[in-house]
Amino acid sequence: MNSSYKKINQQDVDQLIQIAGKENIKFKDDIHEKYSHDELGTAISYPEVVVLATDKFVVQKVMQYAYEETIPVTVRGAGTGLVGGAVPVLGGILLDMTPMNKILELDKTNLTLTVQPGVKLYEIYECVEPEGLFYAPDPGQKLASIGGNISTNAGGMRAIKYGTTREWVRALEVVTPKGELLTFGSKVVKNSTGYGLKDLIIGSEGTLAVIVTATLKLIPKPRFSKSLLVAFENREKAIEASPRLIKDYVLPTAVEFFEKQALGYSEAFFGKTIENDHFNAYLLLSYDANDEEALNRDLAYVEKLVLKEYGALEAFVVDAQSKRSNIWNVRGGFLEAIKASSDFIDECDVVLPRSNISEFFAHVRKVSEEMNVRIPYFGHIGDGNLHIYLCKDNVSDEEWKERVKEGFDRLYSKAFELGGLVSGEHGIGLAKKSYMHKLLGDEQLMLMRGIKQVFDPKYILNPKKIV
Amino acid sequence: MNSSYKKINQQDVDQLIQIAGKENIKFKDDIHEKYSHDELGTAISYPEVVVLATDKFVVQKVMQYAYEETIPVTVRGAGTGLVGGAVPVLGGILLDMTPMNKILELDKTNLTLTVQPGVKLYEIYECVEPEGLFYAPDPGQKLASIGGNISTNAGGMRAIKYGTTREWVRALEVVTPKGELLTFGSKVVKNSTGYGLKDLIIGSEGTLAVIVTATLKLIPKPRFSKSLLVAFENREKAIEASPRLIKDYVLPTAVEFFEKQALGYSEAFFGKTIENDHFNAYLLLSYDANDEEALNRDLAYVEKLVLKEYGALEAFVVDAQSKRSNIWNVRGGFLEAIKASSDFIDECDVVLPRSNISEFFAHVRKVSEEMNVRIPYFGHIGDGNLHIYLCKDNVSDEEWKERVKEGFDRLYSKAFELGGLVSGEHGIGLAKKSYMHKLLGDEQLMLMRGIKQVFDPKYILNPKKIV
């Protein structure tokens, strides 16, 4: 920890102007409100100065200056985070990486895409898919920057089959808090060359180094993809079917779970729902393949399986031609719909072993009833990553604070008891620190703090986050 | 670094007997010769005492004792390493993990297998495959222990499609050098809960903590698998076809490369070769799928592609029924055959971007000719991981030392120039330290040393390795 950070003065601003150019420095009234928060909304703090990062050498010089002067630096991508990870809680410099938004190289021999960190997720798909290539991670928020995705090890819908962002990063070029420019990994497929520094940066939420270039792994794009919407009588039956669907036959790319309530939010706030929205619980399965006939056979088999053996009530094939092709849109809008339903929400993206999800959801209902708090939810049930929302619903700020604390305490305690972890994909940031500390204990925390110290001895990079 | 390690005395041995039981302590003449080396052969050093680890609490107590007394500890699995990683260069305690060889749990709901570190790779396949489940990593040495596989992030043949060992480890229970028992990760699929400590242990070659339990990821086993042996006029044409085969159609599980010379070693030392062994260069491709018809269609398509567009001379489908089903056995025996051809060999398991393999192999031939050293090779060409062997061939030990130095210097310099890394899967250990340091530079080395210090402040765990 460091209690003697320097406050930014005019001289610092002048130096930063020298480094980054006048047009890329925002100071005082020029600082946009968006820089004071992310999508969490409840953590608000303004930076003292904003630097628009235009290239890696600017980042390097900014870090060298900040290190020398002991000024806190917080890195920000698209600002779509949900745990306050990009909020400059101690002021200082905010490094806005969004101007570094170039796709640098699509290498069709080594199947890699090299990008700057400000490139948005949807831009990656748009770049590679027309070439018949595939970047598999599929987090819900397509406007997020790839730098942010890497910093939180974002997961998304297709993690069951394709893993999380971690598995899709071949190399990272970073600037350390001291201002060194280093490359961890390379375009190669395998690497057993010393400690996994690349993997340490992934998921470190901008606390160890600033990502300035990322080289992503690509594969040939599966030619065909279809979904199956399966309706169940109740939550338990849907949840019970999920691990069997993953084990018994071909691996799905996604197994999403939602109940009637989530469709209700979508209808109320977007006017969007699906055909056959009267069932209590749903699994939305996705499969991909290179061979359409084989894919059709797989779907037919799974359809029979869910109806005959897993107690499903109905199963509908969803393809581009079908009337239900909007289902992924509806699913993609759940978070926005829930957000729209309350003045504030706070989120728990707990992750559990598949075997314990049913018990956990029962606990969520119980907490909701006992505390009289609205707690809508849905989840990437195939990978055990649930999204659970506490809604403020116009109670006082003070009451809300207490409710969040009690609600989270009760949810996380149960999750830990059931072998779960604090975060499946959104990270720890500011909002989930205390729960992580509780789960992992002092020894692991000391290891993490030790690592932080190795990278960032003056504790200037994204202070107060994670450790 | 630590220059004041304690030498083991009778009192220490008595203490270790208290901890582990008399039958599990080997001292003085009782120490088997095998404990002084691994498969590298050229690095030889005896431990002062061997402890057979029978459970994790014994490991914990041994580490606590060693930490208190400042005694070096080297962890050893099956001893199949190729870089001297398990050689106790400073003596001290050797922890033999092979007695910890129990499969603890096959969890069919969460699709995980929990094992002790001494379980052998083939035992994992034998446990899960009859259940229709699949552990995909496929390193050549099936007698290796899983603890060793994790410690080197072993890759093997199927890394193109399925990744390396890293991607197949959900959780690790470890004992730290201070004797703390910690769990990194859990059975869950996604994890963004703090720094990736699990990923830091993977590939750290027993220098940061002792793995005492591993929870592995499983998937449903693809029902069908077939191979295609493709013959080319020369090396360049085979190498050129490889990235196109990976990009243009369905993703192979493996793309292995060898030339006539490798078949010659196999024939000379095992009397085993393949039908149609008269071609100069080969690719051995493997594909898997859940649908046999689709797989056959894929193979037919690839066959046409290689013959019509990639300049192949012949293509032979290899399935269980075909006369060529021994090809994977022959391929699996190349390393043994090459070892048998010389009194000593030393190995370079360099990994390169696919685009630069041809240039690198040309360099290998040049070095071989100019130095007049026999350098046989083959490789996991699909993932750029090449296995290149310098053969001693009865020159004097002194001359051999010089040749290894010059040969490796020339091979690694070229590899680095071409964007390669030191090790694709065998690790750094003792033998490759200087090359890693050269490639990564002082700043990265200082980060790695800092991390080592955080985990192991007294520098007792596997000293002199990697960092």
XYZ file of N, CA and C in Angstrom, chain B residues 278-374:
291
model
N 8.778 -45.249 -48.642
C 9.815 -44.792 -49.564
C 9.698 -43.315 -49.927
N 8.721 -42.634 -49.378
C 8.586 -41.204 -49.700
C 9.549 -40.370 -48.846
N 9.803 -39.154 -49.274
C 10.776 -38.333 -48.547
C 10.202 -37.677 -47.293
N 8.957 -37.229 -47.365
C 8.394 -36.476 -46.234
C 6.918 -36.826 -46.069
N 6.475 -36.799 -44.825
C 5.104 -37.197 -44.510
C 4.431 -36.206 -43.562
N 3.130 -36.080 -43.724
C 2.297 -35.512 -42.670
C 1.367 -36.620 -42.207
N 1.234 -36.727 -40.910
C 0.281 -37.681 -40.347
C -0.812 -36.856 -39.659
N -1.999 -36.893 -40.252
C -3.099 -36.060 -39.759
C -4.094 -36.921 -39.004
N -4.700 -36.347 -38.001
C -5.706 -37.079 -37.265
C -6.957 -36.216 -37.148
N -8.097 -36.842 -37.247
C -9.374 -36.127 -37.127
C -10.277 -36.909 -36.201
N -11.097 -36.221 -35.435
C -12.109 -36.942 -34.662
C -13.468 -36.283 -34.830
N -14.512 -37.028 -34.546
C -15.884 -36.535 -34.712
C -16.843 -37.480 -34.017
N -18.041 -36.998 -33.827
C -19.082 -37.833 -33.223
C -19.904 -38.565 -34.254
N -19.724 -38.192 -35.486
C -20.569 -38.721 -36.544
C -19.653 -39.362 -37.590
N -19.779 -40.666 -37.769
C -18.828 -41.368 -38.634
C -18.966 -40.956 -40.095
N -20.196 -40.767 -40.532
C -20.382 -40.349 -41.930
C -19.729 -38.999 -42.196
N -19.926 -38.094 -41.250
C -19.322 -36.766 -41.406
C -17.800 -36.866 -41.415
N -17.276 -37.724 -40.558
C -15.819 -37.902 -40.495
C -15.292 -38.451 -41.821
N -16.003 -39.426 -42.374
C -15.577 -39.991 -43.664
C -15.620 -38.944 -44.766
N -16.667 -38.133 -44.734
C -16.760 -37.061 -45.733
C -15.592 -36.086 -45.587
N -15.272 -35.745 -44.329
C -14.150 -34.829 -44.075
C -12.845 -35.414 -44.625
N -12.613 -36.671 -44.315
C -11.370 -37.294 -44.759
C -11.283 -37.346 -46.281
N -12.402 -37.667 -46.904
C -12.408 -37.719 -48.370
C -12.097 -36.334 -48.946
N -12.663 -35.329 -48.315
C -12.435 -33.958 -48.776
C -10.955 -33.574 -48.607
N -10.415 -33.869 -47.438
C -9.017 -33.517 -47.170
C -8.092 -34.271 -48.118
N -8.421 -35.533 -48.367
C -7.615 -36.351 -49.282
C -7.538 -35.687 -50.656
N -8.694 -35.268 -51.144
C -8.744 -34.607 -52.451
C -7.919 -33.314 -52.418
N -8.097 -32.580 -51.316
C -7.418 -31.295 -51.163
C -5.897 -31.452 -51.224
N -5.365 -32.404 -50.477
C -3.899 -32.549 -50.427
C -3.347 -33.015 -51.770
N -4.102 -33.870 -52.445
C -3.605 -34.395 -53.724
C -3.747 -33.362 -54.836
N -4.884 -32.692 -54.875
C -5.147 -31.766 -55.978
C -4.509 -30.398 -55.764
N -4.497 -29.933 -54.521
C -4.101 -28.536 -54.319
C -2.801 -28.336 -53.550
N -2.432 -29.292 -52.705
C -1.237 -29.072 -51.883
C -0.044 -29.891 -52.369
N -0.170 -30.478 -53.551
C 0.977 -31.158 -54.151
C 1.414 -32.440 -53.470
N 0.513 -33.120 -52.760
C 0.893 -34.396 -52.149
C 0.997 -35.472 -53.219
N 1.823 -36.500 -52.946
C 1.974 -37.599 -53.898
C 0.967 -38.712 -53.655
N 0.725 -39.009 -52.385
C -0.227 -40.063 -52.034
C -0.880 -39.697 -50.712
N -2.068 -40.268 -50.483
C -2.718 -40.098 -49.178
C -3.380 -41.422 -48.818
N -3.131 -41.877 -47.603
C -3.655 -43.164 -47.163
C -4.499 -42.971 -45.908
N -5.732 -43.449 -45.946
C -6.548 -43.398 -44.726
C -6.053 -44.473 -43.755
N -5.902 -44.082 -42.499
C -5.444 -45.010 -41.465
C -6.577 -45.197 -40.467
N -7.153 -46.376 -40.419
C -8.120 -46.620 -39.345
C -7.778 -47.945 -38.677
N -8.515 -48.268 -37.660
C -8.181 -49.441 -36.848
C -8.092 -50.698 -37.713
N -8.886 -50.736 -38.770
C -8.906 -51.929 -39.605
C -7.747 -51.966 -40.612
N -7.188 -50.827 -40.922
C -6.250 -50.783 -42.036
C -4.900 -51.369 -41.658
N -4.162 -51.740 -42.662
C -2.830 -52.318 -42.456
C -1.880 -51.273 -41.876
N -2.263 -50.034 -41.989
C -1.363 -48.980 -41.524
C -1.648 -48.525 -40.087
N -2.452 -49.315 -39.384
C -2.834 -48.876 -38.038
C -1.621 -48.805 -37.109
N -0.499 -49.409 -37.512
C 0.693 -49.330 -36.655
C 1.422 -47.995 -36.776
N 0.951 -47.108 -37.643
C 1.694 -45.874 -37.892
C 1.862 -45.027 -36.628
N 0.840 -45.002 -35.771
C 0.968 -44.200 -34.548
C 1.959 -44.811 -33.573
N 2.047 -46.145 -33.597
C 3.089 -46.803 -32.804
C 4.471 -46.431 -33.288
N 4.620 -46.463 -34.596
C 5.914 -46.113 -35.183
C 6.252 -44.667 -34.824
N 5.290 -43.781 -35.020
C 5.495 -42.377 -34.670
C 5.854 -42.228 -33.194
N 5.141 -42.952 -32.338
C 5.365 -42.864 -30.894
C 6.753 -43.345 -30.489
N 7.401 -44.138 -31.346
C 8.704 -44.700 -30.999
C 9.898 -43.919 -31.504
N 9.662 -42.809 -32.211
C 10.784 -42.071 -32.808
C 11.828 -41.639 -31.775
N 11.367 -41.076 -30.660
C 12.322 -40.588 -29.666
C 13.181 -41.728 -29.141
N 12.545 -42.853 -28.801
C 13.293 -44.006 -28.292
C 14.296 -44.511 -29.333
N 13.855 -44.528 -30.583
C 14.728 -45.023 -31.653
C 15.946 -44.120 -31.821
N 15.705 -42.818 -31.749
C 16.820 -41.871 -31.901
C 17.761 -41.986 -30.700
N 17.183 -42.124 -29.497
C 18.004 -42.312 -28.297
C 18.887 -43.553 -28.424
N 18.289 -44.601 -28.966
C 19.021 -45.861 -29.094
C 20.163 -45.762 -30.103
N 20.114 -44.746 -30.946
C 21.115 -44.634 -32.004
C 22.409 -43.964 -31.553
N 22.431 -43.449 -30.328
C 23.617 -42.724 -29.871
C 23.842 -42.987 -28.390
N 25.071 -42.790 -27.914
C 25.313 -42.968 -26.480
C 24.614 -41.884 -25.662
N 24.619 -40.661 -26.176
C 23.883 -39.587 -25.520
C 23.199 -38.728 -26.583
N 22.053 -38.173 -26.210
C 21.442 -37.161 -27.066
C 21.050 -35.983 -26.186
N 20.942 -34.811 -26.783
C 20.349 -33.687 -26.054
C 19.328 -33.059 -26.992
N 18.296 -32.507 -26.392
C 17.122 -32.197 -27.186
C 16.738 -30.734 -27.145
N 16.203 -30.289 -28.240
C 15.695 -28.927 -28.376
C 14.221 -29.072 -28.743
N 13.312 -28.685 -27.820
C 11.886 -28.796 -28.182
C 11.312 -27.410 -28.449
N 12.040 -26.734 -29.295
C 11.701 -25.375 -29.687
C 10.293 -25.317 -30.287
N 9.653 -24.170 -30.170
C 8.331 -24.002 -30.771
C 8.353 -22.725 -31.607
N 7.811 -22.828 -32.818
C 7.874 -21.717 -33.774
C 6.499 -21.401 -34.332
N 6.321 -20.160 -34.794
C 5.114 -19.894 -35.577
C 5.118 -20.824 -36.799
N 3.951 -21.342 -37.141
C 3.860 -22.294 -38.260
C 4.487 -21.750 -39.536
N 4.399 -20.440 -39.702
C 4.873 -19.832 -40.938
C 6.380 -19.932 -41.114
N 7.119 -20.200 -40.036
C 8.576 -20.138 -40.128
C 9.280 -21.479 -39.957
N 8.525 -22.542 -40.012
C 9.106 -23.859 -39.748
C 10.051 -24.294 -40.864
N 9.655 -24.026 -42.087
C 10.478 -24.463 -43.210
C 11.858 -23.826 -43.132
N 11.877 -22.543 -42.888
C 13.143 -21.832 -42.772
C 13.984 -22.387 -41.619
N 13.304 -22.735 -40.536
C 14.048 -23.254 -39.388
C 14.668 -24.618 -39.689
N 13.895 -25.503 -40.320
C 14.438 -26.823 -40.647
C 15.630 -26.718 -41.606
N 15.547 -25.788 -42.528
C 16.686 -25.589 -43.442
C 17.929 -25.209 -42.631
N 17.705 -24.390 -41.605
C 18.802 -23.996 -40.726
C 19.351 -25.203 -39.958
N 18.467 -26.069 -39.485
C 18.906 -27.267 -38.757
C 19.817 -28.115 -39.644
N 19.423 -28.309 -40.899
C 20.250 -29.087 -41.834
C 21.623 -28.446 -42.014
N 21.589 -27.134 -42.128
C 22.833 -26.393 -42.338
C 23.773 -26.565 -41.129
N 23.197 -26.391 -39.926
C 23.999 -26.538 -38.702
C 24.569 -27.950 -38.633
N 23.742 -28.929 -38.942
C 24.180 -30.323 -38.907
C 25.367 -30.545 -39.845
N 25.239 -30.034 -41.053
C 26.313 -30.220 -42.031
C 27.579 -29.458 -41.630
N 27.406 -28.195 -41.265
C 28.579 -27.375 -40.954
C 29.320 -27.867 -39.719
N 28.561 -28.363 -38.727
C 29.210 -28.824 -37.496
C 29.575 -30.304 -37.569
N 29.091 -30.953 -38.627
C 29.296 -32.391 -38.758
C 28.769 -33.140 -37.523
N 27.551 -32.763 -37.121
C 26.860 -33.434 -36.013
C 25.578 -34.029 -36.578
N 25.258 -35.225 -36.161
C 24.005 -35.842 -36.575
C 22.860 -35.179 -35.793
